[in-house]
CSV table of C-alpha atoms in Angstrom, one decimal:
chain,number,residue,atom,x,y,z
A,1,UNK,CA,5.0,-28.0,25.4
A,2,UNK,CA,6.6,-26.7,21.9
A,3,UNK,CA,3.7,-24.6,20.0
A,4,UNK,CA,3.7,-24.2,16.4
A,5,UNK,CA,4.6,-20.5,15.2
A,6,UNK,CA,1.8,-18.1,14.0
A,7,UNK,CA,1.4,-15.4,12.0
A,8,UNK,CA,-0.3,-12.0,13.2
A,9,UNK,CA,-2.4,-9.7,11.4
A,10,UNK,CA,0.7,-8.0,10.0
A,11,UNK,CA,2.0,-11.3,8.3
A,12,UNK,CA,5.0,-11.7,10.6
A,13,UNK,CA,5.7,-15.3,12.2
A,14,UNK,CA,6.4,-15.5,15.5
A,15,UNK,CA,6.5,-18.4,18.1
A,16,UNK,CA,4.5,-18.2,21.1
A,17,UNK,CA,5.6,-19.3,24.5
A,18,UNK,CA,5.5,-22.2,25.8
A,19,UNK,CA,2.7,-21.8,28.5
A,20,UNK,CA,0.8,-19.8,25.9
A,21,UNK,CA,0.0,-16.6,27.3
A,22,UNK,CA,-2.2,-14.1,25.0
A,23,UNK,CA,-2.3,-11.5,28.3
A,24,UNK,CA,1.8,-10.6,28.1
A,25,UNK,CA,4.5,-9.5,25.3
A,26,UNK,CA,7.1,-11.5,23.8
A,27,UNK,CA,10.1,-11.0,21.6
A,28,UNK,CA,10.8,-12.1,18.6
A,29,UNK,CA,11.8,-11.1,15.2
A,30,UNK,CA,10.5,-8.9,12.7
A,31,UNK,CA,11.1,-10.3,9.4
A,32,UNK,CA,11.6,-8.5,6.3
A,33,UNK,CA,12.0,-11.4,4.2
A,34,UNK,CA,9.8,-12.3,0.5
A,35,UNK,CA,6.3,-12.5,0.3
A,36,UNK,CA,5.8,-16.4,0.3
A,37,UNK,CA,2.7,-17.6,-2.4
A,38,UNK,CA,0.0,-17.3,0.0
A,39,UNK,CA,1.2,-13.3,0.4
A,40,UNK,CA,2.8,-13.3,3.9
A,41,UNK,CA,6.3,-12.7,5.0
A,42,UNK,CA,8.9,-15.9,5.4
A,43,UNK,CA,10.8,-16.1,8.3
A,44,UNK,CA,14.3,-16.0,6.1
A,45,UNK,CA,17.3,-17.0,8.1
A,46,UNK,CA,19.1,-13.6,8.1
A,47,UNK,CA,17.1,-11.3,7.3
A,48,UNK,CA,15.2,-10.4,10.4
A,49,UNK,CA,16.2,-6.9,11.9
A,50,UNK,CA,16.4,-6.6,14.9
A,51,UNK,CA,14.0,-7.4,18.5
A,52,UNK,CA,11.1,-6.0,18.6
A,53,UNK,CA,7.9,-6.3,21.3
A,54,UNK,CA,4.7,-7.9,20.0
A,55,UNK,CA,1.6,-9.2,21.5
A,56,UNK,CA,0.7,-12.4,21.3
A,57,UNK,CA,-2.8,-11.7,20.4
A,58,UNK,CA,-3.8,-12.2,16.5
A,59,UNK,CA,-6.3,-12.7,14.8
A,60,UNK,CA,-7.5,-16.0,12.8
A,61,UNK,CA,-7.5,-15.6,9.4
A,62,UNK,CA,-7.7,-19.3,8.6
A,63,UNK,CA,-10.4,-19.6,5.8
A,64,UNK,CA,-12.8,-22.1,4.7
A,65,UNK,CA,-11.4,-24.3,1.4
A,66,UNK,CA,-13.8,-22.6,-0.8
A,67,UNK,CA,-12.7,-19.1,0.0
A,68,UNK,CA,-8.5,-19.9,0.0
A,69,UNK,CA,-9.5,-21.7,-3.6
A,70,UNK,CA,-11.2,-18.6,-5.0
A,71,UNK,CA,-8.3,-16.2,-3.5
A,72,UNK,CA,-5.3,-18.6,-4.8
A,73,UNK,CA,-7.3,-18.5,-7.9
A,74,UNK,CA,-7.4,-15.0,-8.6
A,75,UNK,CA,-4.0,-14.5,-6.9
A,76,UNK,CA,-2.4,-17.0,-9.8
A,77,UNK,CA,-4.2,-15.5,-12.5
A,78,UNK,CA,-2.0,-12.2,-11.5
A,79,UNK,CA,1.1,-14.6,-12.1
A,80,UNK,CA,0.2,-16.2,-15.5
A,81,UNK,CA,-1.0,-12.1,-16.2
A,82,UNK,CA,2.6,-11.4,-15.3
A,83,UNK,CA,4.3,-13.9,-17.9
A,84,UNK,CA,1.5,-12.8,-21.0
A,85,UNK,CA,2.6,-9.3,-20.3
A,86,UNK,CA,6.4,-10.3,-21.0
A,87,UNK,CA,4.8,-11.9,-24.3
A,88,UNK,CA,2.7,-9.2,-25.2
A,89,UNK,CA,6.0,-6.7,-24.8
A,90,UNK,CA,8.0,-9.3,-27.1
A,91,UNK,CA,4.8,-9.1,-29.8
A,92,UNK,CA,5.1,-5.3,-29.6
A,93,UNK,CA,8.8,-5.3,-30.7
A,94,UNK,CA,8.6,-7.9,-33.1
A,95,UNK,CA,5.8,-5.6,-35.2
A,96,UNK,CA,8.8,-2.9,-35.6
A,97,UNK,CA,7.2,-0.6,-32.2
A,98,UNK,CA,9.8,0.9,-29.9
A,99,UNK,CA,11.1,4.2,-29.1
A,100,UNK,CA,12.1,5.1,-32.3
A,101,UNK,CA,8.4,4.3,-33.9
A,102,UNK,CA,5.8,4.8,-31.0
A,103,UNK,CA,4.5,8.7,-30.7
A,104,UNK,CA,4.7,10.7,-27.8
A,105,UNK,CA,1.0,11.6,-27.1
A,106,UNK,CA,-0.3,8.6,-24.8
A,107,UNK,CA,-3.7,8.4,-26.4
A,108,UNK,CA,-2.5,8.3,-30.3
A,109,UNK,CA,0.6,5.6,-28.9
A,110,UNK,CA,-2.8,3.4,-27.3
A,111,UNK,CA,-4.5,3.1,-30.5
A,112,UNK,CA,-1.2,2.6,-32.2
A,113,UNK,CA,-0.2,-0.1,-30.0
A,114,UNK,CA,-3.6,-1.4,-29.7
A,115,UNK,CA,-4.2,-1.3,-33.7
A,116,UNK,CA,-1.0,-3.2,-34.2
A,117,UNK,CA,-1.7,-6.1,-31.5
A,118,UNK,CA,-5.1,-7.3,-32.9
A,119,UNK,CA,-4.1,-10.4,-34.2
A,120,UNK,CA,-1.7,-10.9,-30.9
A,121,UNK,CA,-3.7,-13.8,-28.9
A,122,UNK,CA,-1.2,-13.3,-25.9
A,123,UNK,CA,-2.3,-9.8,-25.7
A,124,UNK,CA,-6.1,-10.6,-25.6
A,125,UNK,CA,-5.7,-13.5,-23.3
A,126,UNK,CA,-3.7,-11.4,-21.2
A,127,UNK,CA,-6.4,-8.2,-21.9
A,128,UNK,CA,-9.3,-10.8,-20.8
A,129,UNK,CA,-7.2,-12.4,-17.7
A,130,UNK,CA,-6.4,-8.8,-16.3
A,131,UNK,CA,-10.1,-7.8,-16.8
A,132,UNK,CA,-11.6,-10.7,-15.2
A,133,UNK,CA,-9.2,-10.5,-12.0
A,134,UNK,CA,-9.9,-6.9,-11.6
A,135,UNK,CA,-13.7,-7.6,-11.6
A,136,UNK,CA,-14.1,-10.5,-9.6
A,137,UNK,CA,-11.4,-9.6,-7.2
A,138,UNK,CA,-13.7,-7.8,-4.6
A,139,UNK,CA,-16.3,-10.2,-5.0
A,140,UNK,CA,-14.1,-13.0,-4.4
A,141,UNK,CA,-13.0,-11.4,-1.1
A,142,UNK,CA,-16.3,-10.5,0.1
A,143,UNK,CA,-17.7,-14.3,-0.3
A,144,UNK,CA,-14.5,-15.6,1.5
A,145,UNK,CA,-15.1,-13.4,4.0
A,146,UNK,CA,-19.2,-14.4,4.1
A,147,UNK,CA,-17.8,-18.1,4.6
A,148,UNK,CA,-16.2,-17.1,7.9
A,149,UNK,CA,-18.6,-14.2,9.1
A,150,UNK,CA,-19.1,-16.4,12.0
A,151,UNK,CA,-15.8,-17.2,13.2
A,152,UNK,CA,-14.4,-13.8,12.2
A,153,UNK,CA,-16.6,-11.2,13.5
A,154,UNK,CA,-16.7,-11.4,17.0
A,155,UNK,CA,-12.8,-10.2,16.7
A,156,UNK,CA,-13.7,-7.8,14.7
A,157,UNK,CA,-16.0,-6.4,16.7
A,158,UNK,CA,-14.3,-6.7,19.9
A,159,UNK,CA,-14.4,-3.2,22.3
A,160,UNK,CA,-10.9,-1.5,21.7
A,161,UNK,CA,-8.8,-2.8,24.5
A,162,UNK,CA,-5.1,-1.1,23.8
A,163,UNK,CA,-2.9,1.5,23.6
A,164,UNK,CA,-4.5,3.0,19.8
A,165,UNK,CA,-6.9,5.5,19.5
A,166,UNK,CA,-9.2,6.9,16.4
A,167,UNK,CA,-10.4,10.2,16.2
A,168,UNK,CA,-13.5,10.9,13.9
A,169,UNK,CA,-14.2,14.4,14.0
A,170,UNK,CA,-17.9,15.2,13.4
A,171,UNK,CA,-17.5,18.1,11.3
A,172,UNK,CA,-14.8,16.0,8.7
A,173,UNK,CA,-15.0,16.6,4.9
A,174,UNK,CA,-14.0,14.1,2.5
A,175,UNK,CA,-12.9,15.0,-1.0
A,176,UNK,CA,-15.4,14.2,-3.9
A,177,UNK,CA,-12.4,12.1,-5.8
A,178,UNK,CA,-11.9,9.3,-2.8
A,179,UNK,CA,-15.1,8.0,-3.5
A,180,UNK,CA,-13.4,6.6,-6.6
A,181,UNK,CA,-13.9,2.5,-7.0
A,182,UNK,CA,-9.8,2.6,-6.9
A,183,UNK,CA,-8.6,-0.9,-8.6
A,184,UNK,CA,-12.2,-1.6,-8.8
A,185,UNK,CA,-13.0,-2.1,-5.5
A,186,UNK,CA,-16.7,-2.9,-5.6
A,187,UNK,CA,-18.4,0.1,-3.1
A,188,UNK,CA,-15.0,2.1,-2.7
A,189,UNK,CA,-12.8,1.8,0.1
A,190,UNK,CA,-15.6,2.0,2.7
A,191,UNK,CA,-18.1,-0.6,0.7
A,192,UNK,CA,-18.2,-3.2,3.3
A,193,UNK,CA,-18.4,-2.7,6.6
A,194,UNK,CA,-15.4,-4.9,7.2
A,195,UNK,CA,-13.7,-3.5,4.4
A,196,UNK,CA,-10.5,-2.8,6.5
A,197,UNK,CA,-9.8,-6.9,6.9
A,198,UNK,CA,-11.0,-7.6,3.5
A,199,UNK,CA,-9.1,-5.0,2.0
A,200,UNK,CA,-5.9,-5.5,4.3
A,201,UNK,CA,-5.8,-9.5,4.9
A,202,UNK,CA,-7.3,-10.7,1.4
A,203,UNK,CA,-7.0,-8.7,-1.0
A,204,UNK,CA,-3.6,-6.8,0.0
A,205,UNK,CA,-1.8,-9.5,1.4
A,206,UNK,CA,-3.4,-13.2,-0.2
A,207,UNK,CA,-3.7,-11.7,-3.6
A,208,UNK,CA,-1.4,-8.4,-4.2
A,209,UNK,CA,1.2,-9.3,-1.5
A,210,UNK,CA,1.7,-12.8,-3.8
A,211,UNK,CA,1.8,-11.2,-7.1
A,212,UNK,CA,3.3,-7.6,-6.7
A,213,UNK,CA,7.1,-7.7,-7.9
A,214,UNK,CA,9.5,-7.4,-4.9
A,215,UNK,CA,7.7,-7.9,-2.1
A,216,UNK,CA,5.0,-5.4,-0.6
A,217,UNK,CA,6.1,-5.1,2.4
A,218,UNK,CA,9.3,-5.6,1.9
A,219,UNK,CA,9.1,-2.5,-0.4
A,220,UNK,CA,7.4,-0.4,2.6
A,221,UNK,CA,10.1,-1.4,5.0
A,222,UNK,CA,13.1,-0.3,2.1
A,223,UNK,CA,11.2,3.3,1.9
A,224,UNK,CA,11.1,4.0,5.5
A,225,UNK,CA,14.4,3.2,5.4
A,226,UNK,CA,15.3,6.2,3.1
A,227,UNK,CA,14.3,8.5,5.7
A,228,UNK,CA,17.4,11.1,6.2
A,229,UNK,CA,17.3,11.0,10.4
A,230,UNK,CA,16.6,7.5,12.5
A,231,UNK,CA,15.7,9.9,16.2
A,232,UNK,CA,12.2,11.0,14.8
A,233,UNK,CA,10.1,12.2,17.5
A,234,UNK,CA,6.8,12.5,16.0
A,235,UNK,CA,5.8,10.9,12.9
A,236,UNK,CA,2.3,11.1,10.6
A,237,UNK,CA,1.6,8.7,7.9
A,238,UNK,CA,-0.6,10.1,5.3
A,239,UNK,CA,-2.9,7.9,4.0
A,240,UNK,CA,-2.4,5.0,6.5
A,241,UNK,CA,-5.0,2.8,5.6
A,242,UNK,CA,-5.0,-0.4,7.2
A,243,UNK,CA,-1.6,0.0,8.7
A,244,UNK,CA,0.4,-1.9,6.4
A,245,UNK,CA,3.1,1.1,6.0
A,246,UNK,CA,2.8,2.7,9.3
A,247,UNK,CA,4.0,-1.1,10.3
A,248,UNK,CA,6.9,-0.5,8.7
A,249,UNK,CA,7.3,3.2,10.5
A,250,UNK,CA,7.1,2.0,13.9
A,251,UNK,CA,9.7,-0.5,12.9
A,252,UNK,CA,11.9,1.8,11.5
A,253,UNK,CA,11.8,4.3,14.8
A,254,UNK,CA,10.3,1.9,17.6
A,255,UNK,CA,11.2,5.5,20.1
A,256,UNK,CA,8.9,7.5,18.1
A,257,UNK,CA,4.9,8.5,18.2
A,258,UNK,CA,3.1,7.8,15.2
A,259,UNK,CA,0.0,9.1,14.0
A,260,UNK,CA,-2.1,7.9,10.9
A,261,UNK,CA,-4.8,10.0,8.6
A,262,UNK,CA,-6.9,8.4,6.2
A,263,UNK,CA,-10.4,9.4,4.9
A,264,UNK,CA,-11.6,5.3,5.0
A,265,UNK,CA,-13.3,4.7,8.5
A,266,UNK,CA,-13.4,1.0,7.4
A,267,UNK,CA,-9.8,1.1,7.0
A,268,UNK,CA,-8.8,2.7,9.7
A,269,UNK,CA,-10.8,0.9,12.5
A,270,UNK,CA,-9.1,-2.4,11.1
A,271,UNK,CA,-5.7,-0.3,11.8
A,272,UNK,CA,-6.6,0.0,15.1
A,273,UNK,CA,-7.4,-3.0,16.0
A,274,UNK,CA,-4.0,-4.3,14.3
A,275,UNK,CA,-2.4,-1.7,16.6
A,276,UNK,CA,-4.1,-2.8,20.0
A,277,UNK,CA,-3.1,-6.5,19.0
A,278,UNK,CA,0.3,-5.6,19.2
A,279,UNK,CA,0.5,-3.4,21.9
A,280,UNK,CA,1.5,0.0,19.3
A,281,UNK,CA,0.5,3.6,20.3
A,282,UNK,CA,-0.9,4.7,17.2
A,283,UNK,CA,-2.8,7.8,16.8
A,284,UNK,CA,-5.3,7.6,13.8
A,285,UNK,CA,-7.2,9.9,12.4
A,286,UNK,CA,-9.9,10.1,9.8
A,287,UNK,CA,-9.1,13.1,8.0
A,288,UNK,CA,-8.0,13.9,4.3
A,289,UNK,CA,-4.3,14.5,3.9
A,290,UNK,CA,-4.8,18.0,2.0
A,291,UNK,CA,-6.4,19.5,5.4
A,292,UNK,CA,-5.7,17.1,8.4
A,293,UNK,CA,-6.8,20.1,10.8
A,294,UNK,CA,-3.4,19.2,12.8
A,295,UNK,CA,-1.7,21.9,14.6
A,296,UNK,CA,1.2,23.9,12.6
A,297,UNK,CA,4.6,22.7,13.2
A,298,UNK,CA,3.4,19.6,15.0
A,299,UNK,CA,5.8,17.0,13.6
A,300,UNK,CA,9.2,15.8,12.9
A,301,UNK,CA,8.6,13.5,10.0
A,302,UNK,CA,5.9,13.4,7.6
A,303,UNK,CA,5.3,10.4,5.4
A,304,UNK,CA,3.1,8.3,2.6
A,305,UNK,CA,3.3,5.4,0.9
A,306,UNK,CA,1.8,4.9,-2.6
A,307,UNK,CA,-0.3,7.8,-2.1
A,308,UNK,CA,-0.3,9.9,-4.5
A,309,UNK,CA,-1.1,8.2,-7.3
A,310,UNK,CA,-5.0,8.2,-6.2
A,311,UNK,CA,-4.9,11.6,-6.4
A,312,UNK,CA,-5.5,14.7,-9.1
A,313,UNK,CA,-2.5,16.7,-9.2
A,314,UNK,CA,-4.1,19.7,-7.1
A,315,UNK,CA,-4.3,17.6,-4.2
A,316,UNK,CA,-1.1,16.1,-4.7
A,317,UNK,CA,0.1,19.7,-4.4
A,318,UNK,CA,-2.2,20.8,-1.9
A,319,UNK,CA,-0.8,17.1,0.6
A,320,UNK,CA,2.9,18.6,-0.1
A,321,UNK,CA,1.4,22.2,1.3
A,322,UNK,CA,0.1,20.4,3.8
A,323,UNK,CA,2.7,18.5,5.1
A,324,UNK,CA,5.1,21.3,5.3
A,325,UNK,CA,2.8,23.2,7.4
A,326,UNK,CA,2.7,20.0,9.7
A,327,UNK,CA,6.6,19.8,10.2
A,328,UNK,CA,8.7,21.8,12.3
A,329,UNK,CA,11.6,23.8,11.3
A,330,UNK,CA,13.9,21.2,9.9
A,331,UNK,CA,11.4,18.3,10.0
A,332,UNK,CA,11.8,16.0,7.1
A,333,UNK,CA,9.0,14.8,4.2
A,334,UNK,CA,9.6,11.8,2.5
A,335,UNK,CA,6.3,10.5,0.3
A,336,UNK,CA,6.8,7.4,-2.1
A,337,UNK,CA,4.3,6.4,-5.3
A,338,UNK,CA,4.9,4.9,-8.5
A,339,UNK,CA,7.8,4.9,-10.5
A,340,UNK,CA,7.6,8.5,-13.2
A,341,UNK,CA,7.0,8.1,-16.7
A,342,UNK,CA,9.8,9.6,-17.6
A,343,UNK,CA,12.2,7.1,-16.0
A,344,UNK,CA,10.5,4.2,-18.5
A,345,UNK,CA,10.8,2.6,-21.9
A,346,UNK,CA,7.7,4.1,-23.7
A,347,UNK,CA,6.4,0.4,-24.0
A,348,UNK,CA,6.3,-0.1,-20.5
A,349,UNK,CA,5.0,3.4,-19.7
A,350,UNK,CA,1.6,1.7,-22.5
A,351,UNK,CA,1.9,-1.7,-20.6
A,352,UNK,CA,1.3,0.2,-17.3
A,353,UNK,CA,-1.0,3.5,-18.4
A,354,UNK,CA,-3.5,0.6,-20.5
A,355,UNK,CA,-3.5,-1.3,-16.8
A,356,UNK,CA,-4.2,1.7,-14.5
A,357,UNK,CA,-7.6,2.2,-16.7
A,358,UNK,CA,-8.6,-1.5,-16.3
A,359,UNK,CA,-7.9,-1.5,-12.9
A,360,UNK,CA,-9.9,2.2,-12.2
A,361,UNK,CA,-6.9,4.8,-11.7
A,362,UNK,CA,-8.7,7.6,-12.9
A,363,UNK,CA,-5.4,9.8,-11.4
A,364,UNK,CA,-2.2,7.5,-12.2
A,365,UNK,CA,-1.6,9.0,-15.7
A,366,UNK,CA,-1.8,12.6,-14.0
A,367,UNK,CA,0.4,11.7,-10.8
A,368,UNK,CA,3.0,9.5,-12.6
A,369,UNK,CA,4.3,12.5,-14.9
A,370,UNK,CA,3.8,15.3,-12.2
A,371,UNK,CA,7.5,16.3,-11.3
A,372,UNK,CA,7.2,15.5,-7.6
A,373,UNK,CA,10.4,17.3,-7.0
A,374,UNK,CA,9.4,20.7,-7.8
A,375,UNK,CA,5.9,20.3,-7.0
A,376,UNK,CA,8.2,20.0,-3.3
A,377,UNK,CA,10.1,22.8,-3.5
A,378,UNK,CA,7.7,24.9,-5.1
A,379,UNK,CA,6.1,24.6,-1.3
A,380,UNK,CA,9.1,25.7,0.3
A,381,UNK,CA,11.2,22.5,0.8
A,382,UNK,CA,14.8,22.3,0.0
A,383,UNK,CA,17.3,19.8,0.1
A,384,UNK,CA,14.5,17.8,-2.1
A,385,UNK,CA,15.9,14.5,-3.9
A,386,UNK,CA,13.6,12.3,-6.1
A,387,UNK,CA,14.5,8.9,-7.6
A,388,UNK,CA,13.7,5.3,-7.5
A,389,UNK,CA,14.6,2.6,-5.8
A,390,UNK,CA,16.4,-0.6,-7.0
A,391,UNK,CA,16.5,-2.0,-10.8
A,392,UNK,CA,12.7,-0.8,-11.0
A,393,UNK,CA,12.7,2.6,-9.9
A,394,UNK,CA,10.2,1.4,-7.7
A,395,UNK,CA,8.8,2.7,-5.2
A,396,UNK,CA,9.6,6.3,-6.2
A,397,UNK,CA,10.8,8.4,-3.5
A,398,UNK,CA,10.4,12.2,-3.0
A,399,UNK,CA,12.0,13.9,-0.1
A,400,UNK,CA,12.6,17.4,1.6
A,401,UNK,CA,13.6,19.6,4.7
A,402,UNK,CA,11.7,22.2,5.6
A,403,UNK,CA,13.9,25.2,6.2
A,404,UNK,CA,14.7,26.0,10.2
């Protein structure tokens, strides 16, 4: 009998056999195609990659009405938020603001801007929208995962039965600035104990995954992809989180050994069980990025996505230290975050600086006009590149050798 095709926790479709084995692996393909509305990957004729193993093991995130209402809901406000910010841009031009009239200093050109839109009603609405969204987000995901407690947590709590492990060392310091609500997340990145699916399947993937310009994880895939070597041995992800990039790693080098760090237990316990659910090898770690504690020299490629930008500036540097003392003579760094300052209009550098303090980025301001390439070769990398990727310059990619 045919079975219909279903989507595992990483939002890739795949069909499963015929006689409907969860015990073995199948191939199929791994799709790097746009995010469809309800944030997961389409199966685009064309654009898978190449074969890959999975396991047929996944788990159900089908949610009650209420709860796919509330997340659509939220998710579509980021839409209409998108089209209000193209009219607020348009009001901003039309009162005579643009690079010849705006300052430089960031905090005069916000009260400039913000002085000269008061009687703009697409900039409130949009203000309002964008406010709401942000606080209710969280909420929102936390009741539509209350709705399904029943049905969901017995997965969740499931022994780990798989190839992952996590490491939690007893001794393990956490830097005072991750306990930061980042984009508001009611409690921090550890604030519920199933923060890891709430984070990774709602929020990331129903709400940002459907709004986020280009494609999520399509984006992740694109800056693996602009790793110099493809015969990595050993690879770390810093800052792995749920998973979501390291995904995209162990698609990129299927031959290699990846390892994850990331200071969110939460997160990283819903990483693992991703991992074991598809049969991948991962090695994760909770342990800040600055000091993983890792043995000198211990790998050939080390890696982040969208870091950065949730960090002050000394730690940015401090994750750059530490990554070189991680890689072996002539291993490779490649780390990607938001696009610089310096590489937008000074509108859109307002339009996004005004966001990242609605949405709690105490750090973006700092990290998006740190020059990432010399804070990389004042470490000791050369061979460093930095740029953007696409029409966007998005994400921003920052790459080095270490000498050997």
């Amino acid at each position: 009998m045919k079975r219909a095709p279903f989507r595992d926790v990483m939002g890739t479709i795949y069909h499963q056999p015929a006689h409907g084995s969860a015990s073995g692996p199948l191939r199929g393909p791994v799709c790097l195609g746009e995010v469809d509305q309800g944030g997961y990957h389409q199966c685009i004729p064309g654009k898978a990659e190449r074969e890959v193993t999975v396991m047929t093991v996944a788990i159900n995130t089908n949610l009650r009405q209420r709860g796919r209402a509330e997340l659509s809901f939220v998710a579509d406000l980021g839409l209409v938020g998108g089209h209000l910010k193209r009219v607020v841009r348009h009001d901003i031009e039309a009162r005579g603001l643009n690079a010849d009239t705006l300052v430089e200093d960031l905090d005069a050109r916000d009260e400039q801007i913000e002085a000269a839109l008061q009687d703009s009603r697409a900039y409130h609405n949009y203000r309002m929208l964008h406010r709401w969204g942000l606080g209710n987000l969280t909420r929102v995901a936390f009741d539509a995962f209350e709705q399904n407690r029943a049905e969901l947590e017995p997965q969740l709590t499931q022994p780990p039965r798989g190839p992952a492990t996590l490491t939690v060392p007893a001794n393990v310091k956490i830097p005072k600035y991750w306990y930061n609500w980042f984009h508001n997340t009611t409690g921090g990145w550890d604030g519920h104990e199933y923060m890891g699916f709430i984070h990774g399947e709602l929020i990331h993937r129903r709400v940002v995954g459907a709004t986020f310009p280009g494609g999520i994880f399509k984006q992740r895939a694109q800056a693996a992809a602009e790793a110099p070597r493809t015969d990595y041995k050993r690879i770390l992800d810093m800052g792995c989180a749920t998973g979501h990039y390291t995904h995209a790693l162990t698609q990129r080098f299927p031959n290699a050994e990846i390892w994850g760090a990331d200071c969110s237990l939460r997160e990283l316990q819903y990483a693992q069980l991703v991992a074991n659910n598809n049969g991948w090898a991962w090695n994760l770690h909770r342990v800040p990025n600055e000091d993983t504690g890792f043995k000198s020299g211990s790998f050939d490629f080390v890696t982040s996505y969208i870091l950065l930008h949730e960090l002050p500036a000394d730690a940015i540097r401090a994750t750059f230290r530490e990554a070189f003392r991680l890689l072996e003579p002539g291993g490779d760094m490649l780390m990607s975050d938001v696009t610089r300052y310096w590489e937008m209009d000074p509108i859109a550098v307002w339009l996004q600086d005004s966001a990242a303090k609605r949405e709690v980025e105490p750090f973006w301001r700092e990290s998006a006009t740190l020059d990432l390439q010399r804070a990389a070769e004042e470490v000791g990398f050369v061979d460093v590149a930095s740029y953007g990727l696409g029409e966007m310059k998005y994400p921003w990619i920052t790459r080095g050798r270490k000498p050997g």
